[in-house]
PDB file of C-alpha atoms in Angstrom:
ATOM      1  CA  MET E   1       0.147   0.123  -0.180  1.00  0.00           C
ATOM      2  CA  ASN E   2       1.638   3.325  -0.903  1.00  0.00           C
ATOM      3  CA  LYS E   3       1.471   6.206   1.555  1.00  0.00           C
ATOM      4  CA  ILE E   4      -1.986   8.564   1.445  1.00  0.00           C
ATOM      5  CA  LYS E   5      -1.503  12.165   2.561  1.00  0.00           C
ATOM      6  CA  SER E   6      -4.038  14.544   3.183  1.00  0.00           C
ATOM      7  CA  GLN E   7      -4.474  18.138   4.860  1.00  0.00           C
ATOM      8  CA  ALA E   8      -6.798  20.302   6.050  1.00  0.00           C
ATOM      9  CA  ILE E   9      -6.703  24.386   6.496  1.00  0.00           C
ATOM     10  CA  ALA E  10      -8.239  26.189   8.754  1.00  0.00           C
ATOM     11  CA  LYS E  11      -8.389  30.407   7.583  1.00  0.00           C
ATOM     12  CA  TYR E  12      -8.389  33.323   9.694  1.00  0.00           C
ATOM     13  CA  ILE E  13      -8.737  32.119  13.203  1.00  0.00           C
ATOM     14  CA  ARG E  14      -8.738  34.786  15.727  1.00  0.00           C
ATOM     15  CA  THR E  15      -5.347  33.975  17.433  1.00  0.00           C
ATOM     16  CA  SER E  16      -1.782  35.033  16.809  1.00  0.00           C
ATOM     17  CA  GLN E  17       0.232  32.372  14.582  1.00  0.00           C
ATOM     18  CA  HIS E  18       2.963  32.490  17.702  1.00  0.00           C
ATOM     19  CA  LYS E  19       0.256  30.899  20.281  1.00  0.00           C
ATOM     20  CA  SER E  20      -1.054  28.428  17.485  1.00  0.00           C
ATOM     21  CA  ARG E  21       2.570  27.348  16.984  1.00  0.00           C
ATOM     22  CA  ARG E  22       3.202  26.563  20.589  1.00  0.00           C
ATOM     23  CA  VAL E  23       0.435  24.160  20.646  1.00  0.00           C
ATOM     24  CA  LEU E  24       1.383  22.852  16.921  1.00  0.00           C
ATOM     25  CA  GLN E  25       4.543  22.007  17.825  1.00  0.00           C
ATOM     26  CA  GLN E  26       3.513  19.733  20.598  1.00  0.00           C
ATOM     27  CA  ILE E  27       1.509  17.390  18.150  1.00  0.00           C
ATOM     28  CA  GLN E  28       3.996  17.306  14.899  1.00  0.00           C
ATOM     29  CA  GLY E  29       5.013  13.971  14.625  1.00  0.00           C
ATOM     30  CA  LYS E  30       2.665  11.995  16.826  1.00  0.00           C
ATOM     31  CA  ASN E  31       0.055  10.000  15.864  1.00  0.00           C
ATOM     32  CA  TYR E  32      -3.681  10.734  15.246  1.00  0.00           C
ATOM     33  CA  SER E  33      -4.689   9.442  18.498  1.00  0.00           C
ATOM     34  CA  ASP E  34      -2.097  10.655  20.624  1.00  0.00           C
ATOM     35  CA  ALA E  35      -2.260  14.173  19.324  1.00  0.00           C
ATOM     36  CA  ILE E  36      -6.339  14.378  19.877  1.00  0.00           C
ATOM     37  CA  LEU E  37      -5.270  13.088  23.526  1.00  0.00           C
ATOM     38  CA  ILE E  38      -2.823  16.132  24.144  1.00  0.00           C
ATOM     39  CA  LEU E  39      -5.049  18.618  22.716  1.00  0.00           C
ATOM     40  CA  LYS E  40      -7.723  17.221  24.623  1.00  0.00           C
ATOM     41  CA  PHE E  41      -6.073  18.026  28.016  1.00  0.00           C
ATOM     42  CA  MET E  42      -3.911  21.058  27.262  1.00  0.00           C
ATOM     43  CA  PRO E  43      -5.332  24.408  28.871  1.00  0.00           C
ATOM     44  CA  TYR E  44      -5.132  26.547  25.615  1.00  0.00           C
ATOM     45  CA  ARG E  45      -7.790  28.123  23.798  1.00  0.00           C
ATOM     46  CA  VAL E  46      -6.848  27.447  20.331  1.00  0.00           C
ATOM     47  CA  CYS E  47      -6.924  23.591  21.286  1.00  0.00           C
ATOM     48  CA  LYS E  48     -10.392  23.207  20.322  1.00  0.00           C
ATOM     49  CA  THR E  49     -10.031  24.944  16.777  1.00  0.00           C
ATOM     50  CA  ILE E  50      -6.874  22.563  16.167  1.00  0.00           C
ATOM     51  CA  SER E  51      -8.749  19.604  17.356  1.00  0.00           C
ATOM     52  CA  LYS E  52     -11.322  20.276  14.619  1.00  0.00           C
ATOM     53  CA  THR E  53      -8.566  21.208  11.649  1.00  0.00           C
ATOM     54  CA  LEU E  54      -7.141  17.740  12.639  1.00  0.00           C
ATOM     55  CA  GLU E  55     -10.505  15.816  12.775  1.00  0.00           C
ATOM     56  CA  SER E  56     -11.212  17.397   9.261  1.00  0.00           C
ATOM     57  CA  ALA E  57      -7.860  16.073   7.887  1.00  0.00           C
ATOM     58  CA  PHE E  58      -8.332  12.854   9.238  1.00  0.00           C
ATOM     59  CA  ASN E  59     -11.876  12.750   7.169  1.00  0.00           C
ATOM     60  CA  ASN E  60     -10.325  13.724   4.315  1.00  0.00           C
ATOM     61  CA  ILE E  61      -7.844  10.905   4.563  1.00  0.00           C
ATOM     62  CA  LYS E  62     -11.210   8.239   4.928  1.00  0.00           C
ATOM     63  CA  ASN E  63     -12.428   9.561   2.322  1.00  0.00           C
ATOM     64  CA  ILE E  64     -10.003   9.500   0.238  1.00  0.00           C
ATOM     65  CA  SER E  65      -9.217   5.637   1.183  1.00  0.00           C
ATOM     66  CA  LYS E  66     -11.954   3.537   0.465  1.00  0.00           C
ATOM     67  CA  GLU E  67     -10.627   0.846   3.250  1.00  0.00           C
ATOM     68  CA  ASN E  68     -10.878   1.122   7.034  1.00  0.00           C
ATOM     69  CA  ILE E  69      -7.919   3.319   8.697  1.00  0.00           C
ATOM     70  CA  ASP E  70      -6.409   2.834  11.793  1.00  0.00           C
ATOM     71  CA  LYS E  71      -5.998   5.745  13.862  1.00  0.00           C
ATOM     72  CA  LYS E  72      -2.769   4.865  15.209  1.00  0.00           C
ATOM     73  CA  LYS E  73      -1.190   4.459  11.751  1.00  0.00           C
ATOM     74  CA  VAL E  74      -2.313   8.052  10.729  1.00  0.00           C
ATOM     75  CA  LYS E  75       0.905  10.339  11.370  1.00  0.00           C
ATOM     76  CA  ILE E  76       0.810  14.243  11.573  1.00  0.00           C
ATOM     77  CA  ILE E  77       3.566  14.937   9.162  1.00  0.00           C
ATOM     78  CA  ASP E  78       3.268  18.993   9.541  1.00  0.00           C
ATOM     79  CA  ALA E  79       1.585  21.425  11.163  1.00  0.00           C
ATOM     80  CA  TYR E  80       2.098  24.929  11.198  1.00  0.00           C
ATOM     81  CA  ALA E  81       0.466  28.395  11.383  1.00  0.00           C
ATOM     82  CA  ASN E  82       1.000  31.257   9.028  1.00  0.00           C
ATOM     83  CA  LYS E  83       0.001  34.594   9.589  1.00  0.00           C
ATOM     84  CA  GLY E  84      -3.367  35.644   8.445  1.00  0.00           C
ATOM     85  CA  PRO E  85      -4.756  39.362   8.457  1.00  0.00           C
ATOM     86  CA  VAL E  86      -4.869  41.715  10.976  1.00  0.00           C
ATOM     87  CA  LEU E  87      -8.118  43.352  12.321  1.00  0.00           C
ATOM     88  CA  LYS E  88      -7.251  47.061  13.199  1.00  0.00           C
ATOM     89  CA  ARG E  89      -9.236  48.678  15.883  1.00  0.00           C
ATOM     90  CA  PHE E  90      -8.746  52.004  18.124  1.00  0.00           C
ATOM     91  CA  GLN E  91      -9.348  52.630  21.696  1.00  0.00           C
ATOM     92  CA  PRO E  92     -10.244  56.186  22.330  1.00  0.00           C
ATOM     93  CA  ARG E  93      -8.157  58.072  24.615  1.00  0.00           C
ATOM     94  CA  ALA E  94      -8.598  61.105  26.593  1.00  0.00           C
ATOM     95  CA  GLN E  95      -8.210  64.439  24.784  1.00  0.00           C
ATOM     96  CA  GLY E  96      -9.348  63.010  21.619  1.00  0.00           C
ATOM     97  CA  ARG E  97      -6.175  60.580  21.174  1.00  0.00           C
ATOM     98  CA  ALA E  98      -6.679  56.958  19.762  1.00  0.00           C
ATOM     99  CA  PHE E  99      -4.703  54.393  20.561  1.00  0.00           C
ATOM    100  CA  PRO E 100      -4.564  51.323  18.121  1.00  0.00           C
ATOM    101  CA  ILE E 101      -5.493  47.685  18.742  1.00  0.00           C
ATOM    102  CA  LYS E 102      -4.267  44.711  16.613  1.00  0.00           C
ATOM    103  CA  LYS E 103      -6.019  41.475  16.395  1.00  0.00           C
ATOM    104  CA  PRO E 104      -4.038  39.108  14.632  1.00  0.00           C
ATOM    105  CA  THR E 105      -5.375  36.059  12.912  1.00  0.00           C
ATOM    106  CA  CYS E 106      -3.842  32.915  11.586  1.00  0.00           C
ATOM    107  CA  HIS E 107      -4.248  30.238   8.940  1.00  0.00           C
ATOM    108  CA  ILE E 108      -3.536  26.579  10.508  1.00  0.00           C
ATOM    109  CA  VAL E 109      -2.167  23.946   8.126  1.00  0.00           C
ATOM    110  CA  ILE E 110      -1.986  20.265   9.506  1.00  0.00           C
ATOM    111  CA  LYS E 111      -1.073  17.634   6.996  1.00  0.00           C
ATOM    112  CA  LEU E 112      -1.317  14.036   7.586  1.00  0.00           C
ATOM    113  CA  GLU E 113       0.003  10.454   6.018  1.00  0.00           C
ATOM    114  CA  VAL E 114      -0.993   7.181   6.687  1.00  0.00           C
TER     115      VAL E 114
END
């Protein structure tokens, strides 16, 4: 059986790429079932989004392959977060001033392989 690859991309996630990368580095290279378990018990908000993206990538592999796939054999070959557009807002301050607020977004990419 040759190697089956799939990927899933979550775009415009409202968190910084630095916070996402911190979590993605923990699951990179692990198998699917271990990664889901790790994400379940991590205290970060972005873990829920990463779990959904990982699940989507796994479902993509299941759709490509017509046979039953063991979750322990599916490996995360690549997981990274790229910078997305920054939402720019302003906070009004005293005496007519305004301070900028930058709300970063990111794009999460997860690639799997059987």
